[in-house]
Tab-separated table of C-alpha atoms in Angstrom:
chain	number	residue	atom	x	y	z
H	1	MET	CA	25.323	-12.044	3.069
H	2	GLU	CA	22.146	-12.141	5.157
H	3	PRO	CA	18.949	-12.489	3.099
H	4	VAL	CA	17.005	-9.304	2.375
H	5	ILE	CA	13.934	-10.674	4.165
H	6	THR	CA	14.516	-12.315	7.532
H	7	SER	CA	11.039	-11.948	9.058
H	8	LEU	CA	7.546	-12.398	7.606
H	9	LEU	CA	6.488	-9.332	9.608
H	10	ASP	CA	8.692	-7.173	7.365
H	11	THR	CA	5.781	-6.112	5.156
H	12	ASP	CA	2.831	-3.731	5.001
H	13	LEU	CA	0.001	-4.146	7.496
H	14	TYR	CA	-2.644	-4.111	4.780
H	15	LYS	CA	-1.282	-7.340	3.348
H	16	TYR	CA	-2.468	-9.034	6.555
H	17	THR	CA	-5.819	-7.264	6.730
H	18	MET	CA	-6.672	-8.107	3.099
H	19	TRP	CA	-5.294	-11.619	3.587
H	20	GLN	CA	-7.568	-12.282	6.554
H	21	THR	CA	-10.631	-11.013	4.698
H	22	MET	CA	-9.976	-13.180	1.646
H	23	LEU	CA	-9.232	-16.236	3.803
H	24	HIS	CA	-12.576	-15.840	5.562
H	25	ARG	CA	-14.672	-15.048	2.489
H	26	PHE	CA	-13.079	-16.374	-0.705
H	27	PRO	CA	-10.279	-18.813	0.215
H	28	GLN	CA	-10.742	-20.706	-3.061
H	29	THR	CA	-9.861	-17.736	-5.312
H	30	GLN	CA	-7.023	-18.304	-7.784
H	31	ALA	CA	-4.911	-15.257	-8.636
H	32	GLU	CA	-1.952	-14.021	-10.645
H	33	TYR	CA	0.362	-11.146	-9.713
H	34	SER	CA	2.968	-9.657	-12.073
H	35	PHE	CA	6.045	-7.536	-11.428
H	36	VAL	CA	6.523	-4.355	-13.507
H	37	CYS	CA	9.234	-1.682	-13.519
H	38	ARG	CA	7.723	1.582	-14.787
H	39	ASN	CA	10.929	3.595	-15.219
H	40	PRO	CA	14.285	2.805	-16.876
H	41	PRO	CA	16.805	1.397	-14.375
H	42	ALA	CA	20.491	2.315	-14.335
H	43	TYR	CA	21.347	-1.214	-15.443
H	44	PRO	CA	19.236	-4.142	-16.707
H	45	LEU	CA	17.219	-5.702	-13.897
H	46	ALA	CA	17.626	-9.058	-15.638
H	47	GLU	CA	21.182	-9.082	-14.260
H	48	LEU	CA	19.695	-9.581	-10.802
H	49	LEU	CA	17.958	-12.846	-11.722
H	50	PRO	CA	20.302	-15.313	-9.934
H	51	GLN	CA	20.199	-13.266	-6.730
H	52	VAL	CA	16.426	-12.808	-6.963
H	53	ASN	CA	15.937	-16.551	-7.241
H	54	SER	CA	18.213	-17.127	-4.264
H	55	GLU	CA	16.255	-14.585	-2.222
H	56	LEU	CA	12.951	-16.212	-3.208
H	57	ASP	CA	14.340	-19.566	-2.040
H	58	ALA	CA	15.212	-17.984	1.316
H	59	LEU	CA	11.797	-16.299	1.581
H	60	CYS	CA	10.036	-19.624	1.007
H	61	ALA	CA	12.050	-21.206	3.820
H	62	LEU	CA	10.694	-18.704	6.381
H	63	SER	CA	7.785	-19.306	8.707
H	64	PHE	CA	6.153	-17.209	11.408
H	65	ARG	CA	7.808	-17.382	14.812
H	66	GLU	CA	5.761	-17.562	17.978
H	67	ASP	CA	6.679	-14.039	19.057
H	68	GLU	CA	5.578	-12.746	15.639
H	69	LEU	CA	2.272	-14.600	15.847
H	70	ALA	CA	1.722	-13.223	19.337
H	71	TYR	CA	2.188	-9.671	18.050
H	72	ILE	CA	-0.198	-10.144	15.110
H	73	GLY	CA	-2.729	-11.869	17.327
H	74	GLY	CA	-2.552	-8.961	19.748
H	75	LEU	CA	-4.025	-6.579	17.148
H	76	ARG	CA	-7.704	-6.403	18.081
H	77	TYR	CA	-8.978	-6.777	14.508
H	78	ILE	CA	-7.000	-9.962	13.812
H	79	LYS	CA	-8.956	-13.176	14.405
H	80	SER	CA	-7.539	-16.233	16.127
H	81	ASP	CA	-8.243	-18.560	13.187
H	82	PHE	CA	-6.156	-16.321	10.916
H	83	VAL	CA	-3.274	-16.554	13.383
H	84	ASP	CA	-3.699	-20.361	13.329
H	85	PHE	CA	-3.490	-20.237	9.522
H	86	LEU	CA	-0.303	-18.149	9.669
H	87	ARG	CA	1.178	-20.627	12.145
H	88	ILE	CA	1.219	-23.320	9.458
H	89	PHE	CA	1.758	-21.006	6.467
H	90	ARG	CA	4.791	-21.261	4.209
H	91	PHE	CA	5.312	-19.589	0.852
H	92	GLN	CA	5.365	-22.242	-1.863
H	93	ARG	CA	8.298	-21.858	-4.264
H	94	ASN	CA	6.397	-23.401	-7.167
H	95	PHE	CA	3.837	-20.585	-6.952
H	96	ILE	CA	6.373	-17.909	-7.991
H	97	GLU	CA	8.668	-17.706	-11.005
H	98	ALA	CA	11.379	-15.198	-11.862
H	99	ARG	CA	12.920	-15.098	-15.324
H	100	ALA	CA	14.773	-12.791	-17.683
H	101	GLU	CA	13.186	-11.467	-20.858
H	102	GLY	CA	15.977	-9.626	-22.609
H	103	ALA	CA	17.024	-6.837	-20.252
H	104	HIS	CA	13.789	-7.079	-18.272
H	105	LEU	CA	13.127	-8.987	-15.071
H	106	ARG	CA	9.822	-10.831	-15.043
H	107	ILE	CA	8.353	-12.161	-11.810
H	108	VAL	CA	4.941	-13.824	-11.703
H	109	ALA	CA	3.180	-15.296	-8.659
H	110	ARG	CA	0.327	-17.631	-9.562
H	111	GLY	CA	-1.830	-19.891	-7.394
H	112	PRO	CA	-4.424	-19.742	-4.603
H	113	GLN	CA	-4.747	-16.073	-3.676
H	114	VAL	CA	-4.371	-16.763	0.041
H	115	HIS	CA	-0.996	-18.357	-0.789
H	116	VAL	CA	0.364	-15.821	-3.290
H	117	MET	CA	-1.055	-12.418	-2.321
H	118	ALA	CA	1.576	-11.821	0.361
H	119	PHE	CA	4.496	-12.187	-2.079
H	120	GLU	CA	4.099	-8.613	-3.376
H	121	ILE	CA	5.845	-6.443	-0.792
H	122	PHE	CA	8.608	-8.972	-0.156
H	123	VAL	CA	9.385	-9.212	-3.886
H	124	LEU	CA	9.543	-5.427	-4.249
H	125	ALA	CA	11.787	-5.051	-1.192
H	126	ILE	CA	14.066	-7.810	-2.506
H	127	VAL	CA	14.456	-6.284	-5.978
H	128	ASN	CA	15.079	-2.826	-4.535
H	129	GLU	CA	17.733	-3.903	-2.074
H	130	LEU	CA	19.553	-6.076	-4.604
H	131	TYR	CA	19.469	-3.246	-7.138
H	132	PHE	CA	20.877	-0.611	-4.786
H	133	ARG	CA	23.612	-2.866	-3.424
H	134	ARG	CA	25.524	-2.108	-6.636
H	135	PHE	CA	25.786	1.576	-5.731
H	136	ASP	CA	28.047	3.224	-3.148
H	137	ARG	CA	26.126	2.557	0.055
H	138	ALA	CA	28.198	4.838	2.305
H	139	ALA	CA	27.836	7.819	-0.036
H	140	ALA	CA	24.113	7.194	-0.505
H	141	GLU	CA	23.443	6.951	3.226
H	142	ALA	CA	25.508	10.070	3.932
H	143	GLU	CA	23.419	12.004	1.418
H	144	GLY	CA	20.275	10.390	2.801
H	145	ARG	CA	21.087	11.618	6.333
H	146	LEU	CA	21.497	15.180	5.091
H	147	ARG	CA	18.122	15.011	3.360
H	148	LEU	CA	16.554	13.335	6.366
H	149	GLN	CA	17.674	16.197	8.582
H	150	THR	CA	16.122	18.705	6.190
H	151	LYS	CA	12.806	16.852	6.414
H	152	LEU	CA	12.936	16.827	10.201
H	153	ASP	CA	13.734	20.553	10.229
H	154	GLN	CA	10.691	21.183	8.011
H	155	LEU	CA	8.459	19.367	10.476
H	156	ARG	CA	9.906	21.133	13.501
H	157	ALA	CA	9.148	24.444	11.805
H	158	LEU	CA	5.452	23.533	12.054
H	159	ASP	CA	5.684	24.015	15.812
H	160	HIS	CA	6.257	27.734	15.233
H	161	GLU	CA	3.199	28.214	13.012
H	162	ALA	CA	-0.276	29.147	14.129
H	163	PRO	CA	-2.098	25.838	14.657
H	164	LEU	CA	-4.809	24.739	12.255
H	165	ARG	CA	-7.977	23.060	13.490
H	166	HIS	CA	-6.599	19.559	12.829
H	167	PRO	CA	-3.026	18.333	13.476
H	168	PHE	CA	-0.449	17.308	10.882
H	169	GLU	CA	-0.020	13.509	11.042
H	170	LEU	CA	2.613	11.631	9.072
H	171	PHE	CA	3.039	7.883	8.470
H	172	ASP	CA	5.822	5.795	6.882
H	173	PHE	CA	4.556	3.850	3.847
H	174	GLY	CA	8.012	3.028	2.501
H	175	VAL	CA	8.594	-0.747	2.630
H	176	ARG	CA	8.123	-1.488	-1.055
H	177	ARG	CA	10.593	1.012	-2.488
H	178	ARG	CA	13.110	1.373	0.323
H	179	PHE	CA	16.842	1.731	-0.261
H	180	SER	CA	17.427	-1.086	2.212
H	181	ARG	CA	15.925	-2.723	5.276
H	182	SER	CA	18.452	-1.101	7.601
H	183	TRP	CA	17.936	2.334	6.042
H	184	GLN	CA	14.174	2.183	6.527
H	185	ARG	CA	14.707	1.357	10.197
H	186	GLU	CA	17.114	4.284	10.623
H	187	VAL	CA	14.718	6.728	8.952
H	188	VAL	CA	11.664	5.583	10.903
H	189	ALA	CA	13.558	5.651	14.194
H	190	ALA	CA	14.739	9.204	13.448
H	191	PHE	CA	11.210	10.448	12.812
H	192	GLN	CA	9.964	8.679	15.924
H	193	ASP	CA	12.725	10.207	18.045
H	194	GLN	CA	12.873	13.738	16.616
H	195	ALA	CA	9.310	14.441	15.448
H	196	PRO	CA	6.997	12.305	17.616
H	197	GLN	CA	4.331	15.028	17.677
H	198	PHE	CA	3.859	14.558	13.908
H	199	PHE	CA	5.054	11.002	13.187
H	200	LYS	CA	2.225	8.629	14.080
H	201	GLY	CA	3.112	5.206	12.723
H	202	THR	CA	4.414	2.935	9.986
H	203	SER	CA	2.925	0.431	7.580
H	204	ASN	CA	5.873	-1.900	8.311
H	205	VAL	CA	4.581	-4.399	10.864
H	206	LEU	CA	8.065	-5.469	11.978
H	207	LEU	CA	9.177	-1.898	12.645
H	208	ALA	CA	5.900	-1.111	14.397
H	209	ARG	CA	6.501	-4.026	16.749
H	210	ASP	CA	10.200	-3.379	17.321
H	211	LEU	CA	9.906	0.389	17.798
H	212	GLY	CA	6.593	0.487	19.633
H	213	LEU	CA	4.795	2.347	16.840
H	214	VAL	CA	1.230	2.043	15.600
H	215	PRO	CA	0.966	-0.236	12.525
H	216	ILE	CA	-0.925	1.672	9.812
H	217	GLY	CA	-2.958	0.349	6.890
H	218	THR	CA	-6.310	-0.869	5.625
H	219	MET	CA	-6.877	-1.996	2.025
H	220	ALA	CA	-5.100	-1.793	-1.332
H	221	HIS	CA	-6.229	-1.907	-4.948
H	222	GLU	CA	-5.909	-5.694	-5.158
H	223	TYR	CA	-8.655	-6.156	-2.565
H	224	LEU	CA	-11.292	-4.248	-4.521
H	225	GLN	CA	-10.005	-5.517	-7.877
H	226	THR	CA	-10.475	-9.126	-6.794
H	227	TYR	CA	-14.204	-8.468	-6.470
H	228	GLN	CA	-14.326	-7.784	-10.215
H	229	ALA	CA	-13.914	-11.560	-10.647
H	230	LEU	CA	-15.901	-12.995	-7.738
H	231	GLY	CA	-19.279	-13.419	-9.408
H	232	VAL	CA	-20.972	-10.221	-8.276
H	233	ARG	CA	-22.396	-7.943	-10.979
H	234	LEU	CA	-19.436	-5.873	-12.200
H	235	ARG	CA	-21.289	-2.617	-11.511
H	236	ASP	CA	-21.594	-3.710	-7.861
H	237	PHE	CA	-18.043	-4.907	-7.186
H	238	GLN	CA	-17.021	-1.868	-5.108
H	239	LYS	CA	-20.120	-2.055	-2.932
H	240	ALA	CA	-19.586	-5.796	-2.402
H	241	ALA	CA	-15.944	-5.249	-1.404
H	242	LEU	CA	-16.781	-2.412	0.982
H	243	GLU	CA	-19.638	-4.390	2.550
H	244	ASP	CA	-17.426	-7.413	3.206
H	245	TRP	CA	-14.803	-5.117	4.752
H	246	VAL	CA	-17.398	-3.613	7.071
H	247	GLN	CA	-18.571	-7.069	8.125
H	248	GLU	CA	-15.009	-8.305	8.663
H	249	TYR	CA	-13.718	-5.382	10.735
H	250	ARG	CA	-16.906	-3.862	12.190
H	251	GLY	CA	-15.534	-0.371	12.691
H	252	ASP	CA	-11.787	-0.980	12.679
H	253	LEU	CA	-9.554	-0.161	9.686
H	254	GLY	CA	-12.046	2.356	8.356
H	255	ILE	CA	-10.190	4.123	5.524
H	256	ALA	CA	-11.547	3.235	2.072
H	257	LEU	CA	-9.454	3.386	-1.111
H	258	THR	CA	-11.161	5.431	-3.822
H	259	ASP	CA	-9.347	5.106	-7.143
H	260	VAL	CA	-9.865	1.571	-8.466
H	261	VAL	CA	-12.312	2.924	-11.051
H	262	GLY	CA	-11.814	6.608	-10.320
H	263	MET	CA	-13.131	8.977	-7.683
H	264	ASP	CA	-16.390	9.860	-9.425
H	265	ALA	CA	-17.402	6.212	-9.829
H	266	PHE	CA	-16.355	5.519	-6.250
H	267	LEU	CA	-18.479	8.301	-4.806
H	268	ALA	CA	-21.476	7.050	-6.791
H	269	ASP	CA	-21.218	3.851	-4.715
H	270	PHE	CA	-20.170	5.493	-1.445
H	271	ASP	CA	-23.652	6.259	-0.160
H	272	LEU	CA	-24.796	7.425	3.272
H	273	TYR	CA	-24.479	3.896	4.667
H	274	PHE	CA	-20.796	3.542	3.760
H	275	ALA	CA	-20.017	7.199	4.447
H	276	LYS	CA	-21.189	6.750	8.038
H	277	LEU	CA	-19.470	3.392	8.541
H	278	PHE	CA	-16.033	4.310	7.149
H	279	ASP	CA	-13.805	6.778	8.989
H	280	GLY	CA	-12.501	8.332	5.793
H	281	LEU	CA	-10.945	7.950	2.366
H	282	ARG	CA	-7.469	7.401	0.856
H	283	HIS	CA	-6.170	9.277	-2.172
H	284	ASP	CA	-3.742	7.468	-4.489
H	285	SER	CA	-4.076	9.096	-7.930
H	286	GLY	CA	-5.211	12.291	-9.630
H	287	ASP	CA	-4.994	15.872	-8.423
H	288	PRO	CA	-5.119	15.642	-4.601
H	289	LEU	CA	-6.905	18.959	-4.066
H	290	VAL	CA	-9.532	18.190	-6.708
H	291	TRP	CA	-10.018	14.798	-5.043
H	292	ALA	CA	-10.255	16.335	-1.566
H	293	ASN	CA	-12.830	18.890	-2.674
H	294	LYS	CA	-14.943	16.122	-4.213
H	295	ALA	CA	-14.709	14.090	-1.001
H	296	LEU	CA	-15.645	17.016	1.246
H	297	ALA	CA	-18.507	18.048	-1.025
H	298	HIS	CA	-19.792	14.471	-0.929
H	299	TYR	CA	-19.783	14.413	2.874
H	300	GLU	CA	-21.531	17.774	2.997
H	301	LYS	CA	-24.160	16.606	0.499
H	302	LEU	CA	-24.843	13.657	2.804
H	303	ARG	CA	-25.009	16.080	5.748
H	304	ILE	CA	-22.009	14.468	7.440
H	305	ASP	CA	-19.691	16.809	9.325
H	306	PRO	CA	-16.353	16.585	7.444
H	307	HIS	CA	-14.490	17.356	10.667
H	308	THR	CA	-15.506	13.880	11.890
H	309	LYS	CA	-13.854	12.215	8.862
H	310	ARG	CA	-10.268	11.776	7.675
H	311	LEU	CA	-8.624	12.146	4.275
H	312	VAL	CA	-5.401	10.167	3.849
H	313	PHE	CA	-2.959	11.043	1.051
H	314	SER	CA	-0.453	8.488	-0.260
H	315	ASP	CA	0.300	9.246	-3.931
H	316	GLY	CA	3.983	10.014	-4.474
H	317	LEU	CA	4.107	12.390	-1.536
H	318	THR	CA	7.053	14.470	-0.393
H	319	ILE	CA	7.211	16.491	2.812
H	320	ASP	CA	6.700	19.659	0.748
H	321	LYS	CA	3.583	18.260	-0.947
H	322	ALA	CA	2.197	16.975	2.342
H	323	LEU	CA	2.690	20.329	4.046
H	324	ALA	CA	1.073	22.172	1.135
H	325	LEU	CA	-1.968	19.887	1.349
H	326	TYR	CA	-2.075	20.320	5.106
H	327	HIS	CA	-2.055	24.096	4.854
H	328	ALA	CA	-4.849	23.945	2.254
H	329	LEU	CA	-7.063	21.466	4.122
H	330	GLY	CA	-6.092	21.442	7.791
H	331	ASN	CA	-8.989	23.646	8.836
H	332	ARG	CA	-11.546	21.623	6.868
H	333	THR	CA	-11.113	17.971	7.914
H	334	GLN	CA	-8.841	15.465	9.661
H	335	LEU	CA	-5.811	14.509	7.565
H	336	GLY	CA	-3.114	11.864	7.301
H	337	PHE	CA	-0.068	11.652	5.045
H	338	GLY	CA	1.499	8.320	4.104
H	339	ILE	CA	4.924	8.942	2.557
H	340	GLY	CA	6.866	6.125	0.953
H	341	THR	CA	9.787	6.552	-1.443
H	342	HIS	CA	10.552	10.118	-0.299
H	343	LEU	CA	11.159	8.833	3.228
H	344	THR	CA	12.886	5.507	2.647
H	345	ASN	CA	14.718	6.003	-0.659
H	346	ASP	CA	15.705	9.657	-0.851
H	347	VAL	CA	19.475	9.174	-0.955
H	348	GLY	CA	20.517	10.947	-4.142
H	349	LEU	CA	19.912	7.967	-6.423
H	350	THR	CA	16.979	7.545	-8.797
H	351	PRO	CA	14.473	5.178	-7.150
H	352	LEU	CA	12.956	2.305	-9.070
H	353	ASN	CA	9.256	2.731	-9.806
H	354	ILE	CA	8.335	-0.918	-9.364
H	355	VAL	CA	5.001	-2.567	-8.640
H	356	MET	CA	3.670	-6.115	-8.406
H	357	LYS	CA	0.004	-5.957	-9.258
H	358	LEU	CA	-2.918	-8.346	-9.394
H	359	THR	CA	-3.561	-9.084	-13.082
H	360	SER	CA	-6.224	-11.798	-12.921
H	361	ALA	CA	-8.452	-13.649	-10.476
H	362	ASN	CA	-10.250	-16.930	-11.138
H	363	GLY	CA	-8.962	-16.812	-14.707
H	364	GLN	CA	-10.573	-13.433	-15.398
H	365	PRO	CA	-8.745	-10.146	-15.962
H	366	VAL	CA	-9.000	-7.367	-13.382
H	367	ALA	CA	-8.183	-3.703	-13.839
H	368	LYS	CA	-7.509	-0.382	-12.159
H	369	LEU	CA	-8.830	2.744	-13.900
H	370	SER	CA	-6.546	5.291	-12.294
H	371	ASP	CA	-7.266	9.005	-11.992
H	372	SER	CA	-3.627	9.595	-13.043
H	373	PRO	CA	-2.543	9.188	-16.697
H	374	GLY	CA	-0.216	6.236	-17.191
H	375	LYS	CA	-1.171	4.397	-13.976
H	376	THR	CA	-4.093	2.411	-15.416
H	377	LEU	CA	-3.324	-1.296	-15.103
H	378	CYS	CA	-4.802	-4.107	-17.191
H	379	ASP	CA	-3.445	-6.696	-19.628
H	380	ASP	CA	-6.814	-7.223	-21.337
H	381	GLN	CA	-7.941	-4.245	-23.407
H	382	THR	CA	-11.372	-5.756	-24.041
H	383	PHE	CA	-12.102	-6.000	-20.324
H	384	LEU	CA	-10.651	-2.535	-19.759
H	385	ALA	CA	-13.007	-1.074	-22.358
H	386	TYR	CA	-15.957	-2.916	-20.792
H	387	LEU	CA	-15.066	-1.641	-17.321
H	388	ARG	CA	-14.851	1.918	-18.652
H	389	GLN	CA	-18.268	1.524	-20.235
H	390	VAL	CA	-19.900	0.090	-17.108
H	391	PHE	CA	-18.582	2.906	-14.901
H	392	ASN	CA	-18.628	5.621	-17.592
H	393	VAL	CA	-14.922	6.390	-17.141
H	394	PRO	CA	-13.272	8.402	-19.939
H	395	ILE	CA	-9.913	7.470	-21.411
H	396	LEU	CA	-7.063	9.638	-20.111
H	397	ALA	CA	-4.657	10.924	-22.748
H	398	GLU	CA	-1.617	8.893	-21.644
H	399	ASP	CA	-3.685	5.717	-21.285
H	400	SER	CA	-4.939	5.805	-24.888
């Protein structure tokens, strides 16, 4: 059977944008990433270990082809030296280990960050596809097509509503938890063909290239978290990360992620300078309307017209949730909705809630203090407590 991953473009755009920034600024950083499944699977993931190892072998045999490098290099924010780096890049098999611990699958990538940070999305796509191969594919895809049609009908109904000040714009963010590579392509192509007035792009670089879509993405948690271990004063890590992003992209890729230490702590750092330089903000935890109201109030306090900014939502969205947010906010600011699992793995089976997160950099722990209970990530409780103290972040009930 063909490997799950056959192209190194088959990943999220923000892996490349973060990769380039770290290569230019901190290429010596050492990092560790760990795989976690947050919900109980239908069967033990440890059973997938032989296939996972085979897929990792195949992934590490891939390199970038010239046509792929030409596409990446054609993105105006990608620098030529980064393309030269990708030309000689290969994943190193000794930097990633998969093993079974009882019924659990453990996968750890450890080494120079510029060599291991790109494993994440590929690993998640591999585990997902291997897991769902054990289910009835034909039945799942038949159910998925029925649900896909319902989603498209919901979007087409928007055409018959009175328009709001700002348009509804939808993006595919579904690589990491997709049912399969072929299913993601079918879903994205359907949205592109049947709802082009609303569907504006995909985070999947390969699909963006092949289907002529806009590749979407900026930064993820790992980018800001890395700055917790780069020698800047911990209280200043967000400002340091945002400043380096501004210097790297100088106006491109201007959506900032807000929930590494919570929205309140983020806004305390997001002063007039950053608020003018960044195009908008991305929500990924906590109540989305509470978050949006805080963001809009912050812009208004800084005397920035919120209609010139964009709020992007990406936390467990469905079409219903996205439309509800649009109806609540569409007259107040520009909006974008990045939908993942609900687009690419809504086939009648329970999706895996899997992540592969940065756990340490340069031998020091890093953490995310989520605005959603249960999503806080850190293996070192001492550091977590210190981070809470520095940013005055309370403990959420399910994180205690």
